[in-house]
Coordinates of C-alpha atoms in Angstrom, one line a residue:
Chain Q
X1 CA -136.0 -9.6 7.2
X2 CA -132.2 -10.8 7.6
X3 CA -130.0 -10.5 4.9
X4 CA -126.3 -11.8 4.9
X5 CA -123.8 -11.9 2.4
X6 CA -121.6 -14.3 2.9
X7 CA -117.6 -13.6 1.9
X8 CA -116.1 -17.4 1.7
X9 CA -112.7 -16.9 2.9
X10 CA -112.1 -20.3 2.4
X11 CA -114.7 -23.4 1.3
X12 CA -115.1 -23.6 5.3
X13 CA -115.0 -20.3 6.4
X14 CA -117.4 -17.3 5.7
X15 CA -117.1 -13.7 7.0
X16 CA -121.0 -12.5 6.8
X17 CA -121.9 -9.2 6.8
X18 CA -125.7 -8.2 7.4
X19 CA -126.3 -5.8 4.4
X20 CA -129.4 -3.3 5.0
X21 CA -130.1 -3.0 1.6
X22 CA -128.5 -4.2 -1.7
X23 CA -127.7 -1.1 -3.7
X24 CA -126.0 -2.3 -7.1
X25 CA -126.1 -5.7 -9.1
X26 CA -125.3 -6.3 -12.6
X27 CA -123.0 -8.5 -14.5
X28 CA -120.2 -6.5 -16.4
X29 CA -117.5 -8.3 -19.4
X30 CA -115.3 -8.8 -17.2
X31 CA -117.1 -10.0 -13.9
X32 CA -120.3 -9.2 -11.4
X33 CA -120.3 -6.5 -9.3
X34 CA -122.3 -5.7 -6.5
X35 CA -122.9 -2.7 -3.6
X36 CA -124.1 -3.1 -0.3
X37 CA -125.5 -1.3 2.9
X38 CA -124.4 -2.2 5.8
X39 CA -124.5 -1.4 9.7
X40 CA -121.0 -2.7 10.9
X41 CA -118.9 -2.0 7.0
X42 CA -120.7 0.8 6.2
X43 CA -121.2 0.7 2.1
X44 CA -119.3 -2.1 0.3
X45 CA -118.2 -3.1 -3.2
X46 CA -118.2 -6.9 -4.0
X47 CA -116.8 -8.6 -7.1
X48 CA -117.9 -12.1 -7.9
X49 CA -118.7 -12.4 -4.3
X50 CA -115.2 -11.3 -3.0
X51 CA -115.2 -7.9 -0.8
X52 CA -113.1 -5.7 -2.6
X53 CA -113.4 -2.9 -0.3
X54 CA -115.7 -1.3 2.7
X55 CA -116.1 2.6 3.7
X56 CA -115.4 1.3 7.3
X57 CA -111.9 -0.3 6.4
X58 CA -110.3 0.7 3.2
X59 CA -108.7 3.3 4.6
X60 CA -106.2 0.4 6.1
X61 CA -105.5 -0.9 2.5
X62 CA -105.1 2.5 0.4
X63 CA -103.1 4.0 3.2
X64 CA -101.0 1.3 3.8
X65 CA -100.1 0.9 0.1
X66 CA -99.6 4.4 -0.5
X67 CA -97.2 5.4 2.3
X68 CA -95.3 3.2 2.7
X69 CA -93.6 3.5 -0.3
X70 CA -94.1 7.2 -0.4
X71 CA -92.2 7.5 3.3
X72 CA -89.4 5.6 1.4
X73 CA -89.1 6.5 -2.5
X74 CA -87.2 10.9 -2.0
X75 CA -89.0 12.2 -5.1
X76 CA -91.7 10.3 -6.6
X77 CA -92.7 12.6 -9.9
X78 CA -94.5 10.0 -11.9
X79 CA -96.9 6.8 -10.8
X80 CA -98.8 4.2 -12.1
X81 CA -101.3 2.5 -10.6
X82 CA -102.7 -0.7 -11.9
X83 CA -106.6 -1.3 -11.3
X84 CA -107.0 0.9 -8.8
X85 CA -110.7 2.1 -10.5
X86 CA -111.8 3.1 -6.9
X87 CA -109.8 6.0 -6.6
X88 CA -108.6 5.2 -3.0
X89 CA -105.1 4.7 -3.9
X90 CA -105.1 8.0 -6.1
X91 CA -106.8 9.9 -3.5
X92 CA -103.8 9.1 -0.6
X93 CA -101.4 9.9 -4.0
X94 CA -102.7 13.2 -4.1
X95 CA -101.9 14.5 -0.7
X96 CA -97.7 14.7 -1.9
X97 CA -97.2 18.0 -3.7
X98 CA -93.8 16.8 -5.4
X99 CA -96.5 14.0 -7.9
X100 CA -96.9 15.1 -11.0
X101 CA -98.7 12.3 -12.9
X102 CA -101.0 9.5 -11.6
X103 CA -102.1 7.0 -14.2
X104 CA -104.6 5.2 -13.3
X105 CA -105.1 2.1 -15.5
X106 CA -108.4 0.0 -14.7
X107 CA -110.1 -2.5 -16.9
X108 CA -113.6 -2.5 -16.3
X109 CA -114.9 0.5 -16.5
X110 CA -118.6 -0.3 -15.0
X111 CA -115.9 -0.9 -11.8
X112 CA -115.2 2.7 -12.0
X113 CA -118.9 4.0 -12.8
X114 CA -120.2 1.9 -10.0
X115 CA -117.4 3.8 -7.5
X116 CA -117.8 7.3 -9.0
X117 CA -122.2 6.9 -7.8
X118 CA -121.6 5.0 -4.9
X119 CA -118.2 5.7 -3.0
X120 CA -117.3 9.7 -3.9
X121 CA -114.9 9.6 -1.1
X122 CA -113.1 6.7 -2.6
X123 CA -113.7 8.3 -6.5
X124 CA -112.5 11.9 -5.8
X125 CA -109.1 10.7 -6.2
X126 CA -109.7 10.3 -10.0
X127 CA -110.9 14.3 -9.8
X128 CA -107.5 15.4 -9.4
X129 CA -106.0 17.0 -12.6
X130 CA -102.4 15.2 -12.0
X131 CA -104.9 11.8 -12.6
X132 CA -105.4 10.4 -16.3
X133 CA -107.4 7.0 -16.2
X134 CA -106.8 4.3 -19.0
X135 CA -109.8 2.5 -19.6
X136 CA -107.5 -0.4 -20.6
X137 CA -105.4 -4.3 -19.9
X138 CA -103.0 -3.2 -17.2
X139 CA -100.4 -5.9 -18.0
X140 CA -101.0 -4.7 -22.3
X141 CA -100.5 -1.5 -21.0
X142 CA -97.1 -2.2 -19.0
X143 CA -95.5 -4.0 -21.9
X144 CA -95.0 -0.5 -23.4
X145 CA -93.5 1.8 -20.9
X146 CA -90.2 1.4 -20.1
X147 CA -88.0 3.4 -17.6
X148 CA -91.1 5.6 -16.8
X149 CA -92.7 5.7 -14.1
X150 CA -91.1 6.4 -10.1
X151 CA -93.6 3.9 -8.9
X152 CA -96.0 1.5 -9.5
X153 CA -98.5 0.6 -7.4
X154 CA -100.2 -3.1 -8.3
X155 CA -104.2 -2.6 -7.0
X156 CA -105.1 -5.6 -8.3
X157 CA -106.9 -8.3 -6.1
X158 CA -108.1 -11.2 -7.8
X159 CA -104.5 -13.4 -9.0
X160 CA -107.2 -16.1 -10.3
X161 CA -109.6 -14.0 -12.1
X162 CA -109.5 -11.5 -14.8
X163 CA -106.5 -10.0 -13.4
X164 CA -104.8 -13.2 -13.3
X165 CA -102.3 -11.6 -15.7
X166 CA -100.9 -9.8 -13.2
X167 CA -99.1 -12.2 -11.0
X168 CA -97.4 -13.8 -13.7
X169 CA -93.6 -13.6 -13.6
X170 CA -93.2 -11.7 -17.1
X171 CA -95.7 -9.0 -15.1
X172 CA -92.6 -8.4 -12.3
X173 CA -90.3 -8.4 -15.7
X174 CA -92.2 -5.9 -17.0
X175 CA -93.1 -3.8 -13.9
X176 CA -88.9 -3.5 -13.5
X177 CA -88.7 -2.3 -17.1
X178 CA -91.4 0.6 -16.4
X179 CA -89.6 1.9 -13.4
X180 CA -87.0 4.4 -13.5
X181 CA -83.5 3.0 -11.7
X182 CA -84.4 3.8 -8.7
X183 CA -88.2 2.7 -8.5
X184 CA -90.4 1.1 -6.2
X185 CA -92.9 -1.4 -6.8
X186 CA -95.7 -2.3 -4.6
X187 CA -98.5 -5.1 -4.8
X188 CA -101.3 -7.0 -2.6
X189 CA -99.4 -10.1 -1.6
X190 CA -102.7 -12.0 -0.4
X191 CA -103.1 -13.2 3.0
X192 CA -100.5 -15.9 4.2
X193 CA -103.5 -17.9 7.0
X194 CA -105.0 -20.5 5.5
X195 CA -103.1 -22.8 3.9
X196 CA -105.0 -22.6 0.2
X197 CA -103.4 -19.5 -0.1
X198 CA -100.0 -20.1 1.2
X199 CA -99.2 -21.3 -2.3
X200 CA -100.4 -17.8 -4.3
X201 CA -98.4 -16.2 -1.3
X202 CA -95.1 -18.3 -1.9
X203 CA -95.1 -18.1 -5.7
X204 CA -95.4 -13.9 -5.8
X205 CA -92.4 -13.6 -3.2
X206 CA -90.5 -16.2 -5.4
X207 CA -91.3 -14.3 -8.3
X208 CA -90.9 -10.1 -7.3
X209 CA -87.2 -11.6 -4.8
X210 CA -86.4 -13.3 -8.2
X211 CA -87.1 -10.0 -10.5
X212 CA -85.7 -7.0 -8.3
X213 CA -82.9 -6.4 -6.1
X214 CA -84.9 -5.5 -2.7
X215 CA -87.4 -7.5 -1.9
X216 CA -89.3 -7.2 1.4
X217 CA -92.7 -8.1 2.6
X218 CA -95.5 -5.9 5.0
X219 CA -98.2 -6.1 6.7
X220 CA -102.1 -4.9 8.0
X221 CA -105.3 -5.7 9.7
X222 CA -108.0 -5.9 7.2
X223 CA -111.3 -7.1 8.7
X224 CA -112.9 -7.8 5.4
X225 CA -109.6 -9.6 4.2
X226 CA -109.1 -13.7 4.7
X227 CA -108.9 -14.4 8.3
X228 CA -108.5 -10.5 9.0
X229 CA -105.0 -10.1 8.0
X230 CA -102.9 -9.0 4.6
X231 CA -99.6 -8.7 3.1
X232 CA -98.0 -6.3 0.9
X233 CA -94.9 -7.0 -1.2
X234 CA -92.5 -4.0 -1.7
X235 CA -90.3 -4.8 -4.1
X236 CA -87.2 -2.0 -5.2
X237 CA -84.2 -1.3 -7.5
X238 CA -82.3 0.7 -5.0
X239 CA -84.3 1.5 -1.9
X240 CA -84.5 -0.3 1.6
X241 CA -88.3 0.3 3.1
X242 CA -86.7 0.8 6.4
X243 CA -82.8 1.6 5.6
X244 CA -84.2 4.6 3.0
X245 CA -87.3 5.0 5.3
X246 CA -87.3 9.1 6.1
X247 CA -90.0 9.2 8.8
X248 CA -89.3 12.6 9.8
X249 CA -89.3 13.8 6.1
X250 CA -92.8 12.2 6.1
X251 CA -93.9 13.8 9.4
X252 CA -93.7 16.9 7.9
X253 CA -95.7 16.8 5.6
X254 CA -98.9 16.7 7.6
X255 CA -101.0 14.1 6.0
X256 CA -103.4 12.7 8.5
X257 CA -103.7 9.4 8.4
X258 CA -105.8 6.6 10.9
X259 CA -103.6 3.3 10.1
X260 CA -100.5 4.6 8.8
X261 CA -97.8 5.9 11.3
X262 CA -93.8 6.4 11.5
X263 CA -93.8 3.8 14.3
X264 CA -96.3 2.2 12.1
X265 CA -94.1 1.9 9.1
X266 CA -91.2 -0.3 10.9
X267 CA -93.8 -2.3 12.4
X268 CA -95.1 -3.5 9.6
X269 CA -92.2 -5.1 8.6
X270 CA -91.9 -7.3 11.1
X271 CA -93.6 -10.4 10.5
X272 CA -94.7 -13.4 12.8
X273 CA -92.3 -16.1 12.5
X274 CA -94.7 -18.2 10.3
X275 CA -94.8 -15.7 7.8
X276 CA -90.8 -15.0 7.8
X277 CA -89.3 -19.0 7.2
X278 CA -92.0 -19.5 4.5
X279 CA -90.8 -16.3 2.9
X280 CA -86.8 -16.8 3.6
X281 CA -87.9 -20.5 1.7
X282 CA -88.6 -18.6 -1.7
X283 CA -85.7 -16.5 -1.7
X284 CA -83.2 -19.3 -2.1
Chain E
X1 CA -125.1 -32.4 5.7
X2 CA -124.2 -29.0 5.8
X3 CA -123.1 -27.8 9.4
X4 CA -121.9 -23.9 10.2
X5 CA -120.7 -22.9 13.9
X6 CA -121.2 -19.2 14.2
X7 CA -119.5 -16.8 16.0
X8 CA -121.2 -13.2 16.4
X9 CA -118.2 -10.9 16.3
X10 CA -121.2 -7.8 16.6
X11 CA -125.0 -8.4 16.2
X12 CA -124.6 -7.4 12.3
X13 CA -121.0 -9.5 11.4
X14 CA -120.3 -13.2 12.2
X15 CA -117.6 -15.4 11.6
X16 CA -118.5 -19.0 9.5
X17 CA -117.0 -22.2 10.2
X18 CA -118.0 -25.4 8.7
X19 CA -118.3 -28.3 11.1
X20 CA -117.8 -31.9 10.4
X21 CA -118.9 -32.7 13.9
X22 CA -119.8 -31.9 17.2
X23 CA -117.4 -33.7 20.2
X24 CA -118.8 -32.5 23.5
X25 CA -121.8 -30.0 24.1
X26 CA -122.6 -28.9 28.2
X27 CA -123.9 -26.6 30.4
X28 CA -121.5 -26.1 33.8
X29 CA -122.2 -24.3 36.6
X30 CA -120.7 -20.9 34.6
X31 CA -120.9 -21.5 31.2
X32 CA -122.3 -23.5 28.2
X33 CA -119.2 -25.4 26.8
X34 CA -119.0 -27.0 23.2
X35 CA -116.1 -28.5 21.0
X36 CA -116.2 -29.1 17.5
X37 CA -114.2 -30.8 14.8
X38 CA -113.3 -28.7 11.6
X39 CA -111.7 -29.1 8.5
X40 CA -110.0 -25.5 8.5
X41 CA -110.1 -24.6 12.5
X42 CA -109.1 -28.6 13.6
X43 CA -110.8 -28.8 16.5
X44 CA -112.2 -25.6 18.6
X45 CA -113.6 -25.1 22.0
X46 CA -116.3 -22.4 22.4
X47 CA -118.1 -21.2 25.8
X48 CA -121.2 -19.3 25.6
X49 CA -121.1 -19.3 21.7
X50 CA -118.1 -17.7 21.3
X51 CA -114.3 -19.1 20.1
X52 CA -112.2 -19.8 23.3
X53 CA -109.0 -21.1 20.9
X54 CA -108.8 -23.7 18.0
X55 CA -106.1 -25.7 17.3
X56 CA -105.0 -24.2 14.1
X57 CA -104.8 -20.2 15.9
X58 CA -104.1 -21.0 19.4
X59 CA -100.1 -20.9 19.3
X60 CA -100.6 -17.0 18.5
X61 CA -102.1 -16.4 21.8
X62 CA -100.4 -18.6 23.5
X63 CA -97.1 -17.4 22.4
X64 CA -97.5 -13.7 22.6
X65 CA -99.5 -13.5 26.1
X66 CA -96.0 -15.5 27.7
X67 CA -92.9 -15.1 25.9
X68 CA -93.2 -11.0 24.9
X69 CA -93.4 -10.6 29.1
X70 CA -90.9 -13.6 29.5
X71 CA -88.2 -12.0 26.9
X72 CA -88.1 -8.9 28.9
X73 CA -88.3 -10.0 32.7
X74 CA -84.9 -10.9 33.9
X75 CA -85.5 -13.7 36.4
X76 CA -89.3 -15.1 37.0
X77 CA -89.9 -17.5 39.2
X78 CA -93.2 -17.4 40.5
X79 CA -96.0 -17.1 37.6
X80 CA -99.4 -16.9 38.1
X81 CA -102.3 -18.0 35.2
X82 CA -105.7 -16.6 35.9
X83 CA -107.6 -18.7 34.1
X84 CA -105.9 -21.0 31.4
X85 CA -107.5 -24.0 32.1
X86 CA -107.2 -25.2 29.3
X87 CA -102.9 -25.5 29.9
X88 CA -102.1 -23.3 26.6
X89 CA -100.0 -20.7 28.6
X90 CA -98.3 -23.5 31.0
X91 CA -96.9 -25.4 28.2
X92 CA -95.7 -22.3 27.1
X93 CA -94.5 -20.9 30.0
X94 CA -92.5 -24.4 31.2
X95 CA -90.2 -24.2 28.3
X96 CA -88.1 -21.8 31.1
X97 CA -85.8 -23.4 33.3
X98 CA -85.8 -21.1 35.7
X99 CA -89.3 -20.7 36.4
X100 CA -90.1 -22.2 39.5
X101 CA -93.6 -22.8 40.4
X102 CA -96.7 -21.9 37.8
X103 CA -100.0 -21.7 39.5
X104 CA -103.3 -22.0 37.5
X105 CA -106.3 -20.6 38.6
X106 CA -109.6 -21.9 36.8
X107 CA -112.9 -21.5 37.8
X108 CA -114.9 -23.9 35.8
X109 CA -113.4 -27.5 36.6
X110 CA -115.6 -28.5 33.6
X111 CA -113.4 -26.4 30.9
X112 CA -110.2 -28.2 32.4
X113 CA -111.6 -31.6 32.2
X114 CA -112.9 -31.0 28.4
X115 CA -109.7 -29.3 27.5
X116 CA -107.6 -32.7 28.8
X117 CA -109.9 -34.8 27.0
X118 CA -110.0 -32.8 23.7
X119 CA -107.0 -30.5 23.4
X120 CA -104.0 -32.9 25.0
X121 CA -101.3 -30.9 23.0
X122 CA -102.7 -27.9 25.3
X123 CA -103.3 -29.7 28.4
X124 CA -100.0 -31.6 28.9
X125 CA -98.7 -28.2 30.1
X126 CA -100.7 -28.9 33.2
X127 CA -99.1 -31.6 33.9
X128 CA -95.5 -30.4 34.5
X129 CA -94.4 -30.7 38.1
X130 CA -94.5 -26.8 38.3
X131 CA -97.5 -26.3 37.9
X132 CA -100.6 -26.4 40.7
X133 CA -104.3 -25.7 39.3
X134 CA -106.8 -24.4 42.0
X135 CA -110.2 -24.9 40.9
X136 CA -111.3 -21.5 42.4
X137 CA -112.5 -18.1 41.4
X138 CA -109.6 -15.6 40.1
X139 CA -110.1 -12.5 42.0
X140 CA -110.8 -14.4 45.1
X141 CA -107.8 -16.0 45.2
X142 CA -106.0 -13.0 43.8
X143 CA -107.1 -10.8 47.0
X144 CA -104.9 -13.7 49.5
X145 CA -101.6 -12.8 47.7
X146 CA -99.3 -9.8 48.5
X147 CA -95.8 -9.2 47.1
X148 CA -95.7 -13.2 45.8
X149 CA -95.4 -13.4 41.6
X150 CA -92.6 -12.2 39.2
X151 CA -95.1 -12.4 36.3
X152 CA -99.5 -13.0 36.4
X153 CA -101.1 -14.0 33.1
X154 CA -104.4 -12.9 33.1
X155 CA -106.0 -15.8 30.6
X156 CA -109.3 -14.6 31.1
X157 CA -111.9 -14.0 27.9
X158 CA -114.9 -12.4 28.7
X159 CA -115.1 -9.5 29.7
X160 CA -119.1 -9.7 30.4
X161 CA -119.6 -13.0 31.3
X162 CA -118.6 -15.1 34.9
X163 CA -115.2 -13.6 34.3
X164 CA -116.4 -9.9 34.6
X165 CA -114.8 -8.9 38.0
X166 CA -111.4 -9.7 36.3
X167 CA -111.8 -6.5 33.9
X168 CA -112.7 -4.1 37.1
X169 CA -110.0 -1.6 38.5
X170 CA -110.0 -3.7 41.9
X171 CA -108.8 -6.2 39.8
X172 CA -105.8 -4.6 38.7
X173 CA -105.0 -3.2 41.9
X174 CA -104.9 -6.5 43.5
X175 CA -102.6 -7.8 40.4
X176 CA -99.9 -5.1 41.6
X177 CA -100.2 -5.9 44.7
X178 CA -99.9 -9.6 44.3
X179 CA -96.8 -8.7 42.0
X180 CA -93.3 -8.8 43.3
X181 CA -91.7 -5.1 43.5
X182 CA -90.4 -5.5 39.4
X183 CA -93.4 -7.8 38.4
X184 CA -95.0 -7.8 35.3
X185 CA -98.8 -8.3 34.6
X186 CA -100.3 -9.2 31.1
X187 CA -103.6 -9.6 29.6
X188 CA -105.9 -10.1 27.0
X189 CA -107.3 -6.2 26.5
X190 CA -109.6 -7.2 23.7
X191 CA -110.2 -6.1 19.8
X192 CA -110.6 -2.9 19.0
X193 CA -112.0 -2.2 15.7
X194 CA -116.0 -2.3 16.0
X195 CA -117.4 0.3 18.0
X196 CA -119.2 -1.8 20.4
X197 CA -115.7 -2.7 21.7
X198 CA -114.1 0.2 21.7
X199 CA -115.3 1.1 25.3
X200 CA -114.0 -1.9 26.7
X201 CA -110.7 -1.5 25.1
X202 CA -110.7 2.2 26.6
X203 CA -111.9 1.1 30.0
X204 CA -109.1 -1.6 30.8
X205 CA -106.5 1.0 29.3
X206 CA -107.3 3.4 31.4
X207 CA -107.4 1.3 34.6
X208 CA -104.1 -0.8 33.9
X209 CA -102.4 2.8 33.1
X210 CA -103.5 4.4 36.4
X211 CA -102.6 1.3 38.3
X212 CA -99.4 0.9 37.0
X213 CA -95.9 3.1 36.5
X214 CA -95.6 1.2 32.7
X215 CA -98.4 0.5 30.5
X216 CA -98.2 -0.7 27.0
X217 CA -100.3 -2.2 24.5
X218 CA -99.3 -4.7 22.5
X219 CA -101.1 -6.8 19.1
X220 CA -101.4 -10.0 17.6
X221 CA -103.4 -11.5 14.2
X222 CA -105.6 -14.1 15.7
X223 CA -108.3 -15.0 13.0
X224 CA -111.1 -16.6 15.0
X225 CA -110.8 -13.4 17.2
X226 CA -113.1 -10.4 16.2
X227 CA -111.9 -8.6 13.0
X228 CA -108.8 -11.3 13.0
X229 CA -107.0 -8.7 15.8
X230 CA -106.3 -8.7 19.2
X231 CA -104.4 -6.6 21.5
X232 CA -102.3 -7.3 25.0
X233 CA -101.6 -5.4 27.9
X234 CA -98.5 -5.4 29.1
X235 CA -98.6 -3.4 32.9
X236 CA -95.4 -3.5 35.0
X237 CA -94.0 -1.9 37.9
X238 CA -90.3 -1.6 36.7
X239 CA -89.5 -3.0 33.2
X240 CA -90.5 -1.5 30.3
X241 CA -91.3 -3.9 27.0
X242 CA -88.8 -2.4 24.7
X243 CA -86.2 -0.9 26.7
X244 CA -85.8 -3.7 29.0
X245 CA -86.1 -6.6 26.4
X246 CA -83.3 -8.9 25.9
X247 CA -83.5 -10.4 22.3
X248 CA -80.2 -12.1 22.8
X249 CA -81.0 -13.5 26.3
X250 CA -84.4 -14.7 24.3
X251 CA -82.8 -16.2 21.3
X252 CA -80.4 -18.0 23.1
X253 CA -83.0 -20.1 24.8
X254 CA -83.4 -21.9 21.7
X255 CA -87.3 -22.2 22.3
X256 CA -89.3 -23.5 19.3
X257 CA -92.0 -20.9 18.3
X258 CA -94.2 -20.5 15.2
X259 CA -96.0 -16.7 15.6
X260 CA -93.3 -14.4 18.3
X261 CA -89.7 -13.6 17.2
X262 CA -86.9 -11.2 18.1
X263 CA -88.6 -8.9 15.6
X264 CA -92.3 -9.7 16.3
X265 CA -91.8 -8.7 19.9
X266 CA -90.6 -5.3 18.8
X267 CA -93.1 -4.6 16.1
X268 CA -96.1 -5.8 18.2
X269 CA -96.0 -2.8 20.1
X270 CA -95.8 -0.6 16.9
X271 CA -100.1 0.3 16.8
X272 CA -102.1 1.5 14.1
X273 CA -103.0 5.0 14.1
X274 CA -106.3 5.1 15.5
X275 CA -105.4 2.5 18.1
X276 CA -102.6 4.4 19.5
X277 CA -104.9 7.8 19.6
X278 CA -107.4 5.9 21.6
X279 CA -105.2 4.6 23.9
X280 CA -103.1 8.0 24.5
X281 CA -106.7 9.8 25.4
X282 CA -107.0 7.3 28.4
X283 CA -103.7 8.4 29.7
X284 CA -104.6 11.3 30.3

């Protein structure tokens, strides 16, 4: 037998995967969710047929979105993290002493069953007492913080689907109004490749540049991700990812990491040239 | 009429890509050669099933295989192209004044000839005066030349196929050799995120670094390349990627470019974590 699943990056282009086994299927409220074996990804989670993350490259993703800010940001006491149900982001927010409170706000909570059987190295980032997860609307759950939290980290993937909500411009309103003066905001940005999601790419740039002070844009090598390759937006009241960057601060700590590095972190800034004009276009 | 090209990245993960129809289909002397039209590739040329370049991805190659080593290497002259039949790296490369002569060495006559009837915006760049194709084998010609090019371009894809003796260490002793005193040598050093490749990527790390005084690594985000990411090597005998590139000499040039920038070519070299790790064990 030959099984494939078949991620459509686009309507013309498929990444597919031969899956060993299937291991989860079932239909939740808020979409379908489904858990794979695989040789080359090892384990994977899909939802709605989109690859939300693989044991053999999320470590990219939650590293990248965790660090970066966390190199930057001096004293991070209080984070949010919206979706996030996994636990992967949580888990690489666990390994800085100074946090004292992760909230971890996911929607669907068969998400987070599904991760707690099936990816315990992902879900033993929700084990840590400093970690409170709301089994709640993460953009109904933002309208009532304000001038909380030190960072928030936006987890979310889908900006057409359930958690279309969150790439709205009141959510970068409200995700200012949460932070504390000086806080740092960071969100999946989408992949900038093909041109059907140039658009989503251009209108979250337009919208965070529009909503906060410092606005920049990073990047990583994601093999599940569209055409292998994904931005972050870090967006910030009053620190500079590579101005306010303290890399030796962050060597010192001792967290080992297999994506992430000091050299790593300036890097990512610097974007092909593609990327850079259609950015510099939406902050006019 | 559904019609999908695949290309097997590993035995167990394969890159989809819809085709609206197939232009040329042969087998040469070397290699079986296709071309196909596609809504979100435009047209690509394959050889032995696997993606040479499309038109939509090739100017990331092409870019960052000629202007990182042309941004830092004061005065070329002389270049040599190893492989690059198809012109991609000549049009490239003749947007420098003071290069001088360009010579192209392709084995398979067949590739140029498909690649100047299918991919003219590539192959015009064999038609500057400059440039001289020999229709010959790489290394062969390679072993005539002693102290003759500023810069050699090793275009060559595969590893495991007719270009095999291009990956060997006699290969990259013959490149210094060939090399002027300060000459600089790239080439394409493979994708190293699935296992199976890893080796490969180890192997021509460890050769270029024990053949040459300066040995750097250096990435792109190529999508129809396994895992979307590809890495260069950049081996020279005097001038060192970083400390020897001129940004301003670069800029100055005014040369029209759509992946590399003054920041790119500094943040290419800035590896992931587990990339960098692999490549310091080989320097050992």
């Amino acid at each position: 037998m030959e099984l494939w699943f078949s991620d459509y990056h686009t309507e013309d282009v498929k990444l597919d995967i031969k899956i060993e086994k299937q291991l989860f299927g079932a239909d939740t409220d808020f979409q379908r969710i489904d858990v794979f074996e695989s040789k080359e990804f090892g384990r994977f989670i899909s939802c709605d047929g989109t690859i939300v993350f693989s044991e053999k490259d999320e470590f990219v993703y939650d590293e990248m979105i965790v660090h970066v800010p966390m190199a930057v940001h001096p004293h991070v006491r209080k984070v949010l993290v919206i979706g996030g149900g996994d636990g992967g982001v949580a888990r690489e927010l666990t390994h800085y002493d100074e946090i004292e409170e992760i909230d971890v706000v996911e929607t669907d909570h068969v998400f987070i069953d599904v991760c707690r059987d099936y990816f315990p190295d992902n879900a033993c980032g929700l084990d840590d007492p400093r970690v409170t997860v709301f089994n709640a609307n993460g953009l109904r759950f933002l309208r009532t913080k304000v001038d909380e939290y030190d960072l928030i980290i936006s987890d979310a993937i889908d900006p057409l689907g359930h958690a279309a909500g969150l790439f709205t411009k009141e959510f970068y309103g409200n995700c200012f109004r949460a932070l504390k003066e000086d806080g740092i905001m960071v969100y999946q940005h989408g992949s900038p490749f093909y041109d059907e999601d140039e658009e989503t790419c251009r209108a979250m740039h337009r919208k965070a540049s529009h909503s906060f002070p410092i606005s920049r844009v990073y990047q990583a090598h994601i093999p599940t991700c569209p055409s292998g390759y994904w931005l972050f937006g870090f967006a910030s009241k009053k620190y500079h990812p590579l101005k306010d960057f303290d890399a030796k601060k962050w060597l010192e700590r001792g967290i080992k990491t297999w994506y992430y590095s000091e050299h790593l972190h300036k890097g990512a800034f610097m974007l092909p040239k593609y990327v850079e004009d259609m950015l510099e276009e939406e902050e006019r």
